[in-house]
CSV table of C-alpha atoms in Angstrom, one decimal:
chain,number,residue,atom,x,y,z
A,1,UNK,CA,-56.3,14.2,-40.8
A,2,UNK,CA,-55.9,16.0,-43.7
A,3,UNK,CA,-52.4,16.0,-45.4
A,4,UNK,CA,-50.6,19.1,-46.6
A,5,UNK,CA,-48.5,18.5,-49.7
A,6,UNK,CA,-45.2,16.8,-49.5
A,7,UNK,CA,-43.4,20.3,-50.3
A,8,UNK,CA,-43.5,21.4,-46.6
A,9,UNK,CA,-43.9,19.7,-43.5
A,10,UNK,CA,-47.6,19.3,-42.6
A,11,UNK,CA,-49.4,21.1,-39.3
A,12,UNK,CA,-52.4,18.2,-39.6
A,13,UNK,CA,-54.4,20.7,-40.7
A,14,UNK,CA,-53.8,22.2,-37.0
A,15,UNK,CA,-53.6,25.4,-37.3
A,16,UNK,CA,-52.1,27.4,-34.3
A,17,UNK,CA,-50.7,31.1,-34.2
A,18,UNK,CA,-48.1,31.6,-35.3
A,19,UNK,CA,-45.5,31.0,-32.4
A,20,UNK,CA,-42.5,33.0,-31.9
A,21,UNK,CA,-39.9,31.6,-34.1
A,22,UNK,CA,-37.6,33.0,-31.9
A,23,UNK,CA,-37.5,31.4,-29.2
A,24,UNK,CA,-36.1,28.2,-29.7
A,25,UNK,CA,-34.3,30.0,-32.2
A,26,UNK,CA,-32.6,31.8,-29.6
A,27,UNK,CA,-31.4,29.3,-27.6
A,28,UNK,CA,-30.2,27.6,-30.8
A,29,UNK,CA,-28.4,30.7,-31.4
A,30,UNK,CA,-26.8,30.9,-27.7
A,31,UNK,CA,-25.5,27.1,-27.8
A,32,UNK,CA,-22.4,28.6,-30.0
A,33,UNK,CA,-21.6,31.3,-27.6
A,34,UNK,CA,-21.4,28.3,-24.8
A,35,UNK,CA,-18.8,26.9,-26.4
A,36,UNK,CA,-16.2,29.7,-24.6
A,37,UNK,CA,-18.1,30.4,-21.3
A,38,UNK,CA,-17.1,29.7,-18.2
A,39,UNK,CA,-19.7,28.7,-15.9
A,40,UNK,CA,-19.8,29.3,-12.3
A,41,UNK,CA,-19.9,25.6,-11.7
A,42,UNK,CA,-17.0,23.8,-13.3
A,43,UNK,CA,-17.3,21.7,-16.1
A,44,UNK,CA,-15.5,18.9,-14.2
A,45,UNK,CA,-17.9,19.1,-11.4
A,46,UNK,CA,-21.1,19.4,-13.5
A,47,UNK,CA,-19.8,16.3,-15.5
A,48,UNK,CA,-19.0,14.3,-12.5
A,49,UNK,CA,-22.7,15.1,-11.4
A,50,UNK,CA,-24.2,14.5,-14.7
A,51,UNK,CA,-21.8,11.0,-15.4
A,52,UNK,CA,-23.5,9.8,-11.7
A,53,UNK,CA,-27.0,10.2,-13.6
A,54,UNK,CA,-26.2,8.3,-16.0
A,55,UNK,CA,-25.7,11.0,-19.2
A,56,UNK,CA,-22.3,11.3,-21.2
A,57,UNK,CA,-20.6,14.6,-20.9
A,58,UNK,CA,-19.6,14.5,-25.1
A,59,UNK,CA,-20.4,17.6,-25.6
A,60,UNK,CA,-19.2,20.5,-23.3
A,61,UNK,CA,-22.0,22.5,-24.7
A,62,UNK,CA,-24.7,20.5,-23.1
A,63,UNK,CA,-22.8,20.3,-19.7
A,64,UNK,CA,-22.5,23.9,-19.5
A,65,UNK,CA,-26.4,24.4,-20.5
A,66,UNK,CA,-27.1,22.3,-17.8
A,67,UNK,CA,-24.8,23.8,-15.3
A,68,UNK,CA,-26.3,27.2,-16.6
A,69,UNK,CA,-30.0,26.5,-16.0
A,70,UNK,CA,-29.2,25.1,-12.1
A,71,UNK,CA,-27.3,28.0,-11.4
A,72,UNK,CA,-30.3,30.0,-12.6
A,73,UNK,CA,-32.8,28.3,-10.5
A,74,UNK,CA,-30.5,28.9,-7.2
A,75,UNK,CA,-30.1,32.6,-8.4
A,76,UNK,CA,-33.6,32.9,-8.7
A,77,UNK,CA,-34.1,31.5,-5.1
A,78,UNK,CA,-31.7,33.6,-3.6
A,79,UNK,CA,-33.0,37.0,-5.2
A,80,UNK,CA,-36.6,35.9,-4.2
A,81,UNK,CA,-34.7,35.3,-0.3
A,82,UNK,CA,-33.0,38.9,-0.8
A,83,UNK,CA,-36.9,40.6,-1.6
A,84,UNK,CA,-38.2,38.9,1.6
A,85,UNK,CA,-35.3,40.0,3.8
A,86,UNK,CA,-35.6,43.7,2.3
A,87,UNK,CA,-39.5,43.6,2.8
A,88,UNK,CA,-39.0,42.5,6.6
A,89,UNK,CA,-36.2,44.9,7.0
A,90,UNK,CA,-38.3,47.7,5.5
A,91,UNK,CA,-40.9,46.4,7.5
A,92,UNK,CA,-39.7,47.1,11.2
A,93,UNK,CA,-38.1,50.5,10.6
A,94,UNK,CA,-34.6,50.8,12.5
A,95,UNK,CA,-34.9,53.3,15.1
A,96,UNK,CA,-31.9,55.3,15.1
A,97,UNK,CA,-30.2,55.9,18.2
A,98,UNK,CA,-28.0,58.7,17.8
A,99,UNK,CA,-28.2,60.4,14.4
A,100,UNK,CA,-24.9,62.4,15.4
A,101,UNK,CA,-23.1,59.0,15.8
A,102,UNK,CA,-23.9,57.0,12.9
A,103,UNK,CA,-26.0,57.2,9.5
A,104,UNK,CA,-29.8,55.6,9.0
A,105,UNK,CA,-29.0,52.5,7.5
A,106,UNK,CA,-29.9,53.0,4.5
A,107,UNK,CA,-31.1,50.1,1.8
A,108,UNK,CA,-27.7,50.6,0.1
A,109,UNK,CA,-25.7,50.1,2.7
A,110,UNK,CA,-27.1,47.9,4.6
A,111,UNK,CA,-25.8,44.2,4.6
A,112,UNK,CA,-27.8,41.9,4.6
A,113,UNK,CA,-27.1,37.8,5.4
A,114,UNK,CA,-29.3,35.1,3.7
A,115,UNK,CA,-30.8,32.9,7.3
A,116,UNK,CA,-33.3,30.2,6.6
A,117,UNK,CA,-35.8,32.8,7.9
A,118,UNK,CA,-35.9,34.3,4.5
A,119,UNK,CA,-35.2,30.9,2.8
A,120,UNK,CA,-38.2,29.4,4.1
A,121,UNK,CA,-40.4,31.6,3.0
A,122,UNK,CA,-39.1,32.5,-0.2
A,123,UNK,CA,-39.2,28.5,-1.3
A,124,UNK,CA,-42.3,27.7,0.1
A,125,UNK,CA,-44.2,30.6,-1.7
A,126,UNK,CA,-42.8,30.6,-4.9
A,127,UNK,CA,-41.7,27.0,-5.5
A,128,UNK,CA,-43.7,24.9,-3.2
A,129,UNK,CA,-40.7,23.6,-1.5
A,130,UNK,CA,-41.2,23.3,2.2
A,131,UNK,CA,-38.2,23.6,4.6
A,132,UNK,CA,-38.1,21.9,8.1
A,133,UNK,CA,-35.8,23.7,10.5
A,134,UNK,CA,-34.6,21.8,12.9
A,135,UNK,CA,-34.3,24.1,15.9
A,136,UNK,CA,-32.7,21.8,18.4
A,137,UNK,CA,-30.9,18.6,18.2
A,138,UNK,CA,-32.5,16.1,21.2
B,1,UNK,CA,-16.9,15.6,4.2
B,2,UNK,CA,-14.4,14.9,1.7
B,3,UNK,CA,-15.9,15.1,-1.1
B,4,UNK,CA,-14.4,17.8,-3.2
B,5,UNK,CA,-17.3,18.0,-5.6
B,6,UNK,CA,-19.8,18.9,-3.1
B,7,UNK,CA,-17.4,21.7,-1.4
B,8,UNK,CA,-16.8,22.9,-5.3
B,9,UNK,CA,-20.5,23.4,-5.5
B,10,UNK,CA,-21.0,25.2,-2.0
B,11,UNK,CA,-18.7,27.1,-3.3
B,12,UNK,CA,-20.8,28.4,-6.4
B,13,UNK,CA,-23.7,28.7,-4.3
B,14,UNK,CA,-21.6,31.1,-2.3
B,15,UNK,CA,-20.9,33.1,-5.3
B,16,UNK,CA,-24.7,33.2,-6.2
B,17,UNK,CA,-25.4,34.2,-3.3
B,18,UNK,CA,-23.2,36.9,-2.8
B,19,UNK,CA,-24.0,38.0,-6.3
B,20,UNK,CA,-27.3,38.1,-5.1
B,21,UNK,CA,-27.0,40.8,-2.7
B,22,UNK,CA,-25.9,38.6,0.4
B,23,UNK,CA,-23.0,40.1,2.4
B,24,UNK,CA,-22.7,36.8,4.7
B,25,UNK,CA,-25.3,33.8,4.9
B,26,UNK,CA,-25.6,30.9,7.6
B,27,UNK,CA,-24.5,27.8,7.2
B,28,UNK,CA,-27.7,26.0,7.2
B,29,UNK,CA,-29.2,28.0,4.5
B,30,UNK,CA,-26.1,27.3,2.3
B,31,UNK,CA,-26.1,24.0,2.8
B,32,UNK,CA,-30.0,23.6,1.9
B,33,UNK,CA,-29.0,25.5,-1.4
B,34,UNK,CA,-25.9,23.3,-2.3
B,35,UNK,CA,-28.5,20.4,-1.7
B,36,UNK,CA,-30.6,22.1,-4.3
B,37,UNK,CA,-28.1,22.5,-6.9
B,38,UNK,CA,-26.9,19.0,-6.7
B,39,UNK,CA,-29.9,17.8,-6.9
B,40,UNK,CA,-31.7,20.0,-9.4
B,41,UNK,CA,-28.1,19.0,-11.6
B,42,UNK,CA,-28.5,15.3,-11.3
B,43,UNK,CA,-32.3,15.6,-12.1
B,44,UNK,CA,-31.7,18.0,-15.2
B,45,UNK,CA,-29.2,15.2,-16.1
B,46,UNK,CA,-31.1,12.3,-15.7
B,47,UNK,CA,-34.4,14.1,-17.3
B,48,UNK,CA,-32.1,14.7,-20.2
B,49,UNK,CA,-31.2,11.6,-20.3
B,50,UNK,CA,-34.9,9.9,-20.2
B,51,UNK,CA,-35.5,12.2,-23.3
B,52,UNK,CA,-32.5,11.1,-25.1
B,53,UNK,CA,-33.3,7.4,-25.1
B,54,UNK,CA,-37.1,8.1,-25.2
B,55,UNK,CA,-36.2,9.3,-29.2
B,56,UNK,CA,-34.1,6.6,-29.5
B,57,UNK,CA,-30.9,8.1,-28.8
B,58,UNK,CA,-27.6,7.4,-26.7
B,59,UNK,CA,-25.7,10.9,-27.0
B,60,UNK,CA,-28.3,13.9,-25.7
B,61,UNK,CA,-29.0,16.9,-27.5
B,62,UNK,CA,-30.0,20.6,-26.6
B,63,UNK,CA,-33.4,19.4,-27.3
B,64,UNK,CA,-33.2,17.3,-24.6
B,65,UNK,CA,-32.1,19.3,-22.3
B,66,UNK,CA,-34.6,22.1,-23.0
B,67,UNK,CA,-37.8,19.3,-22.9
B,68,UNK,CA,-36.0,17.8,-19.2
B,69,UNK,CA,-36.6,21.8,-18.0
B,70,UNK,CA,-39.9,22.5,-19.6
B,71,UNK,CA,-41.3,19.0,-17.5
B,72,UNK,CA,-39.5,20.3,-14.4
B,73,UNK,CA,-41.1,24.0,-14.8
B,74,UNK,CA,-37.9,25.9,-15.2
B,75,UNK,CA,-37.9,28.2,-17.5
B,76,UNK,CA,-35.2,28.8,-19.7
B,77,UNK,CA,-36.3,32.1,-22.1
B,78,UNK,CA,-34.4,34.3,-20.2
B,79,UNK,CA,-31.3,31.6,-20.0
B,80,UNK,CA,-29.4,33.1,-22.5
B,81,UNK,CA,-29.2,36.5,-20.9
B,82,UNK,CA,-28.8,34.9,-17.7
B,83,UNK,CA,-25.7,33.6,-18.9
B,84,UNK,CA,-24.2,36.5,-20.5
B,85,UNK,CA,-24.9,39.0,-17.5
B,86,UNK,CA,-22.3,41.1,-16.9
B,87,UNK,CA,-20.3,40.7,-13.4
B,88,UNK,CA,-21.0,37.3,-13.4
B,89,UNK,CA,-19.0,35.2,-10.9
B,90,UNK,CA,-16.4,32.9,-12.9
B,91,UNK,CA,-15.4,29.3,-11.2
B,92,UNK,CA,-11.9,28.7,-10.0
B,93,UNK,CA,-9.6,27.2,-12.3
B,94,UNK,CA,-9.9,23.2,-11.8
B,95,UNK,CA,-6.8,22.7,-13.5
B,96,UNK,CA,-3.9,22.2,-11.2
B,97,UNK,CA,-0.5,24.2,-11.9
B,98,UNK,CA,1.1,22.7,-14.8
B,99,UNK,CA,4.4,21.2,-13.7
B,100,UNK,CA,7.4,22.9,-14.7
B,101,UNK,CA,8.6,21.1,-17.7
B,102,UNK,CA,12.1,20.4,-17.9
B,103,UNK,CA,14.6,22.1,-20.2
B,104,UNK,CA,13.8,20.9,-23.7
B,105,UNK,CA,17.0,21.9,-25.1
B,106,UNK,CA,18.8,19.0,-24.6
B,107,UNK,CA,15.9,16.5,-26.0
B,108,UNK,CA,17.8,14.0,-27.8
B,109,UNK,CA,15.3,12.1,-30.5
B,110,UNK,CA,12.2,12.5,-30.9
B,111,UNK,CA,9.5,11.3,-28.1
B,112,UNK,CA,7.5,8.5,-29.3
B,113,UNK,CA,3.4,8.8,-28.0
B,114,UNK,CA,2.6,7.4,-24.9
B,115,UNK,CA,1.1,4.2,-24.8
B,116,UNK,CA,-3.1,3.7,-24.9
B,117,UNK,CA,-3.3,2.1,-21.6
B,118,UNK,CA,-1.4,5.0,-20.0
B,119,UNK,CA,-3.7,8.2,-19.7
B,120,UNK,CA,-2.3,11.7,-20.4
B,121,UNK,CA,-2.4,13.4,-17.3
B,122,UNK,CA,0.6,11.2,-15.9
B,123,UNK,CA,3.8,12.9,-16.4
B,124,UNK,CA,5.6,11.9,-19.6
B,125,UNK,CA,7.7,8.8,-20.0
B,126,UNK,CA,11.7,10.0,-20.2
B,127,UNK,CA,13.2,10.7,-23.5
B,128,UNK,CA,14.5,7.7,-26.1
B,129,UNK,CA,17.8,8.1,-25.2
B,130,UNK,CA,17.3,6.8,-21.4
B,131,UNK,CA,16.4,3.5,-23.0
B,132,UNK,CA,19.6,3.1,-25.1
B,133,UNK,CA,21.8,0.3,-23.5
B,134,UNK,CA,25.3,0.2,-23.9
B,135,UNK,CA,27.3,-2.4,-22.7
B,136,UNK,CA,30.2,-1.6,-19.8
B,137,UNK,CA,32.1,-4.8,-20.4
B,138,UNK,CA,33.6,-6.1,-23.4
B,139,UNK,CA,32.3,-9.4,-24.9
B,140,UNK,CA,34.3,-12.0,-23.0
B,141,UNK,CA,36.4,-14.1,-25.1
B,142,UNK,CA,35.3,-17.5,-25.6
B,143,UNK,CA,38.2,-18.6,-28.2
B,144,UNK,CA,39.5,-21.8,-27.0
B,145,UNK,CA,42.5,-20.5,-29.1
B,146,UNK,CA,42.8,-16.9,-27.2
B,147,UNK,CA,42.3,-17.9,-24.0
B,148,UNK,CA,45.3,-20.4,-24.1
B,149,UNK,CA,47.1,-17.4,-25.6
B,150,UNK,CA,46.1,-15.6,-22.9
B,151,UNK,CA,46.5,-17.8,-19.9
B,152,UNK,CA,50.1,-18.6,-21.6
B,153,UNK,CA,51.3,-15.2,-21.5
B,154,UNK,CA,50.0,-14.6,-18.0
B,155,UNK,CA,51.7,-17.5,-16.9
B,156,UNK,CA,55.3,-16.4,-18.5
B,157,UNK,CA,54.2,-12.6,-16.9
B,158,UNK,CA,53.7,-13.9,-13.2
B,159,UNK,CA,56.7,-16.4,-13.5
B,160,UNK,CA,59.0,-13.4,-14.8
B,161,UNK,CA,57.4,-11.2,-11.9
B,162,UNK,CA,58.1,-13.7,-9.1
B,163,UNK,CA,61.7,-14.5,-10.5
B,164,UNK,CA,62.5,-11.0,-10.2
B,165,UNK,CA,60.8,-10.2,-7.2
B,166,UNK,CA,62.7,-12.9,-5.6
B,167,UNK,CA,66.0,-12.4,-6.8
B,168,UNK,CA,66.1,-8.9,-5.9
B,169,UNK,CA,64.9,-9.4,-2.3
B,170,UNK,CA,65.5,-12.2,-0.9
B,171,UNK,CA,67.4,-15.6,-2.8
B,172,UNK,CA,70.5,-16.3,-3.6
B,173,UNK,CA,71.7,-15.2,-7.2
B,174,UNK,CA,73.7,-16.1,-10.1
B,175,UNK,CA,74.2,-13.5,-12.3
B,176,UNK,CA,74.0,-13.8,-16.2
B,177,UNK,CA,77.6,-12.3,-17.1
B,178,UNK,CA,80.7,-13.4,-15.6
B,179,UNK,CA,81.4,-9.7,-14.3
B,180,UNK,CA,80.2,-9.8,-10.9
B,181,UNK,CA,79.1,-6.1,-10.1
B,182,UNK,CA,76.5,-5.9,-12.8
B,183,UNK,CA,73.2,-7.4,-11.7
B,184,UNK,CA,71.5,-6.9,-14.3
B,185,UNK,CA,69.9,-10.0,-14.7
B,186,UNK,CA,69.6,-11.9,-11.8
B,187,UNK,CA,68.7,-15.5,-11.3
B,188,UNK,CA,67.5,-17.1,-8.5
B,189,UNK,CA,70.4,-19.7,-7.4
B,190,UNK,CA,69.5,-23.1,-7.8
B,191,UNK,CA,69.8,-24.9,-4.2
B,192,UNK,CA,70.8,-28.5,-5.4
B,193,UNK,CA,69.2,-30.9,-2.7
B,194,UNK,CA,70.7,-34.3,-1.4
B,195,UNK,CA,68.4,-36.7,-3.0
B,196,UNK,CA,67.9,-36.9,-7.0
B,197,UNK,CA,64.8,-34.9,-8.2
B,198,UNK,CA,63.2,-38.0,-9.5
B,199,UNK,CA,63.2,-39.9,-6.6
B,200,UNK,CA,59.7,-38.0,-5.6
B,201,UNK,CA,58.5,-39.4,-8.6
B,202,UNK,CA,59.7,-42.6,-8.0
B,203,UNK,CA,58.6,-43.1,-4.6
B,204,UNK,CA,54.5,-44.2,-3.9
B,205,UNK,CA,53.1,-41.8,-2.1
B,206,UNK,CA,50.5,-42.0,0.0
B,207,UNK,CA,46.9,-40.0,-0.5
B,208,UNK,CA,46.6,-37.4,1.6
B,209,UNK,CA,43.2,-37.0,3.3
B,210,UNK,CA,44.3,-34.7,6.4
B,211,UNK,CA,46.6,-32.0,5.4
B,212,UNK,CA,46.8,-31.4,9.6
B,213,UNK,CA,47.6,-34.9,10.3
B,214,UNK,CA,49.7,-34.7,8.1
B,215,UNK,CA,51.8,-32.2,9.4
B,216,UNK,CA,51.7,-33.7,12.9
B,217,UNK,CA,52.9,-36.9,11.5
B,218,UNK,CA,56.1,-35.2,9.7
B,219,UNK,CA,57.0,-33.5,13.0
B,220,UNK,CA,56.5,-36.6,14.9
B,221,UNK,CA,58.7,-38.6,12.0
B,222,UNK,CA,61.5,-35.4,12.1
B,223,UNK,CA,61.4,-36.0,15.8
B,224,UNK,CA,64.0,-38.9,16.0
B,225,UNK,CA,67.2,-37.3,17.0
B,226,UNK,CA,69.1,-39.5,15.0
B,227,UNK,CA,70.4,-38.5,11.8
B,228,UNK,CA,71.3,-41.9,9.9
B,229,UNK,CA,67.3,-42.1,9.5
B,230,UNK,CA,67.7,-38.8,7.3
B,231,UNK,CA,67.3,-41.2,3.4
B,232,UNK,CA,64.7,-43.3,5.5
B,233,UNK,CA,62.8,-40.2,6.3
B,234,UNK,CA,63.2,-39.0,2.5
B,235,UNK,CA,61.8,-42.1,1.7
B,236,UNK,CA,59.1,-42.5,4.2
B,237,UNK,CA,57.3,-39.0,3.0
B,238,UNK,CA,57.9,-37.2,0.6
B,239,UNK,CA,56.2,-34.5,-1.0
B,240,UNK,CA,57.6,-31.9,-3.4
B,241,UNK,CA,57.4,-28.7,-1.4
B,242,UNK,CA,59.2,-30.7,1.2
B,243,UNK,CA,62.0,-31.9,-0.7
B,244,UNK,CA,63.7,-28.2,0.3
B,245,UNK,CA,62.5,-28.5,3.8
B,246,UNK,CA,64.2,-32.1,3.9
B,247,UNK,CA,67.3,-30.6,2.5
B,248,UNK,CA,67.6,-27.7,5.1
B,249,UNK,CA,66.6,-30.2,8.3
B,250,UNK,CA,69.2,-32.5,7.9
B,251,UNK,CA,72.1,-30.0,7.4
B,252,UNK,CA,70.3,-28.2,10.5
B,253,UNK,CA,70.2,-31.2,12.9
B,254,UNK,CA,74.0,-31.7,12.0
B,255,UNK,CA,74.5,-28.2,13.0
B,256,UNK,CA,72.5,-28.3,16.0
B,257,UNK,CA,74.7,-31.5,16.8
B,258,UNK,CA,77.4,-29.1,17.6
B,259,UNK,CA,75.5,-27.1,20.0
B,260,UNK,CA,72.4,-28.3,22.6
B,261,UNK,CA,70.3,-30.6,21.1
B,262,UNK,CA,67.3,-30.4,22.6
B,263,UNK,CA,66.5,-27.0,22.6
B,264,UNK,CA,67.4,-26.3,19.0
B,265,UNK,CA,66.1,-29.5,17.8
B,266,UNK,CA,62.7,-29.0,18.8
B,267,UNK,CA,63.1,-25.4,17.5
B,268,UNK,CA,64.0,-26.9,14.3
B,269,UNK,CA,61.6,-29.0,14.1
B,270,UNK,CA,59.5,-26.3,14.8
B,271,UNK,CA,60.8,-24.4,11.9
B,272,UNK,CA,60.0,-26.5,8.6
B,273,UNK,CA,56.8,-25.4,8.2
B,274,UNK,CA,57.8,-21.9,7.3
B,275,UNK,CA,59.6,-21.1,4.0
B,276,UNK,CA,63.1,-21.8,4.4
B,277,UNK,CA,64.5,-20.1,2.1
B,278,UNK,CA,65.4,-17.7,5.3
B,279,UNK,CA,67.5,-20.6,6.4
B,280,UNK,CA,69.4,-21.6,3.9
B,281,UNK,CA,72.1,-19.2,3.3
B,282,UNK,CA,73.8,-20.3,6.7
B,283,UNK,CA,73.9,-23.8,6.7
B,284,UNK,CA,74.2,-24.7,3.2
B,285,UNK,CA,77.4,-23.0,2.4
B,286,UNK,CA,79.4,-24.9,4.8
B,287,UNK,CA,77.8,-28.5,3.8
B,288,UNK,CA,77.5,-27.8,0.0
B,289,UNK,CA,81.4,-29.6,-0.8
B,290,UNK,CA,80.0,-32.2,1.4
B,291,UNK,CA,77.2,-33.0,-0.5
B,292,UNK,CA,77.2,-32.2,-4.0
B,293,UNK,CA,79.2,-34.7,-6.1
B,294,UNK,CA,78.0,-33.7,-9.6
B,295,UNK,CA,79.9,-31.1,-11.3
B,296,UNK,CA,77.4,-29.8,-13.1
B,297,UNK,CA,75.8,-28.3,-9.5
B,298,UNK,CA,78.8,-26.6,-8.5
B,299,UNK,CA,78.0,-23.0,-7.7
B,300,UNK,CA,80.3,-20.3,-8.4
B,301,UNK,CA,81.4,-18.3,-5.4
B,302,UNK,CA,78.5,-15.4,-5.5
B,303,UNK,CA,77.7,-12.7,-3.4
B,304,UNK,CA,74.9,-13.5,-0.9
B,305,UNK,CA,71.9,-11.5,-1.1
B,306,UNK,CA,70.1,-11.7,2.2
């Protein structure tokens, strides 16, 4: 291994491309605009979790970081659930009955409700996490 | 299901949800996701942890957190812009209503800190001033000196009280002045008695054990009819608040010699134990020359107060 001079720390004569400097950057740089959010999950709740795992809740920075990257993952899954349920809804086109009577349902106005039909699929696929309904109780 | 934490966080999966796109959701697919976030929470937490102690650490730093998602696969380069999305669902506030604080204006002193063993969400201890004592009662006087002051002028008070009270109500009174229709200051008549005063002390007297027997052996001993036995029954018993009894049965029994015997004897007898100072007034004035020999005892003609 071939030393660099003391000056600057030393790669170990690795040399890798240049990296984006930004991106841990970044985060770095968002950690001081944590310190007034308000996450979905509240801090109390987050810290209760986190104090059960065994990690101090100090700093309200971490906590929130923490409660910020869960709520991401769910998002994630639920936006994922909300592409299947279009794509099946798109799928079987709704056969309007009386166009006097009521409007097409349009994308936009339709409402759509989150079933483990969509779930299912949706964390299976993309995350690998398989779902056993349970469709009757015996 | 009680636990508040877990309802808190179906609750944010409810906003995400809806944030989503979601209009209304089933339970079962909610409940799957609150399982997620739970979990995925504790697991961040405890990856975090792992990390922090893996460099030697006990407090966890952002780096921690950022290797704990990098093993788990999440990634967090758009986390940042997650965060500060616009529209984003806020929690509720956890903080319950603050209580309303009493009026400060009348805060007397300053409010010392509370103690380190009491935390600071309990309401706050009362002012100073609700731990000032102040005594009700004087100190009580323990001067052997004051206390026989005391006791000495309480005794003169009560003695003047009862002398008055009794000379205005009910006994026989010599007045002060020789004028006779002033009563200014009256004084209880003295009601000399047949026997000496110091014969009581003289006499033995027998300890009393049995204030009942007693009295049933003085009626049974004033039961003899006969009134020769009247100094033999002085000298029999004697006590000092019967030395005025004895004085008003004998002069009775002589009056009730005039009229039936029986009857009035027993109700005489019958009659010591009350006060008889009722009594006196009638009897005595007729057997007063009879008895009284010493000139100094001679009352003066007064008017009879009844």
């Amino acid at each position: 291994m071939d030393n660099n001079s003391e000056q600057k720390p030393s790669n170990f004569g690795i040399h890798r491309p240049k990296e984006n400097p930004n991106k841990g950057g970044s985060l770095s740089e968002f950690l001081p605009q944590l310190e007034n959010y308000s996450p979905t999950i509240p801090d109390a709740v987050t810290c209760y979790y986190m104090n059960s795992s065994g990690l101090n809740c100090a700093d309200p920075r971490i906590v929130r970081l923490i409660s910020i990257a869960a709520q991401k993952f769910i998002s994630d899954v639920a936006n994922d659930a909300l592409q299947h349920c279009k794509t099946k809804s798109s799928a079987n086109p709704n056969v309007n009955k009386n166009q006097k009577d009521k409007d097409g349902k349009n994308p936009k106005d339709k409402k759509f409700t989150l079933t483990v039909d969509d779930l299912a699929p949706a964390l299976n696929e993309n995350y690998g996490i398989k779902t056993t309904q349970m469709k009757y109780l015996t | 299901m009680n636990d508040s934490r877990r309802k808190i966080m179906k609750e944010a999966v409810c906003l995400l949800v809806s944030e989503a796109g979601f209009s209304t959701a089933t339970e079962e697919s909610l409940e799957t996701l609150t399982e997620m976030l739970i979990g995925l929470t504790c697991e961040i937490a405890n990856q975090t942890r792992n990390y922090a102690e893996l460099a030697g650490r006990t407090q966890s730093v952002v780096g921690d957190v950022l290797m704990a998602l990098i093993n788990m696969g999440i990634g967090f380069k758009d986390l940042d812009k997650y965060a500060l999305r616009e529209n984003r669902p806020m929690a509720r506030n956890m903080n319950p209503n603050q209580a309303q604080k009493p009026l400060q204006i009348l805060q007397a002193g300053t409010k010392p800190s509370n103690p380190v063993h009491i935390p600071s969400y309990l309401p706050p201890l009362p002012d100073p001033h609700a731990y000032v004592r102040t005594a009700t009662y004087k100190q009580p006087e323990t001067e052997y000196e004051s206390i026989r002051e005391k006791s000495a002028n309480q005794k003169r008070d009560i003695e003047k009280a009862l002398t008055k009270f009794l000379a205005k109500t009910c006994a026989e009174t010599h007045n002060l002045f020789d004028n006779e229709e002033v009563q200014m200051f009256p004084l209880i008549a003295s009601k000399p008695t047949t026997v000496p005063a110091y014969l009581s002390a003289l006499n033995p007297l027998d300890q009393i054990f049995d204030f009942e027997e007693l009295e049933y052996y003085y009626q049974v001993a004033n039961r003899k009819p006969d009134n020769d036995e009247v100094e033999s029954e002085g000298e029999e018993k004697r006590e000092n608040e019967n030395e005025e009894r004895e004085a008003v049965s004998p002069p009775k029994k002589r009056k009730n010699k005039k009229s039936d015997q029986k009857k009035d004897s027993d109700t005489a007898i019958m009659r010591p134990p009350s006060p008889p100072v009722d009594q006196k007034p009638q009897p005595l004035p007729q057997e007063e020359e009879k008895i009284i020999d010493n000139p100094f005892l001679k009352l003066k003609k007064t008017t009879i107060t009844s």
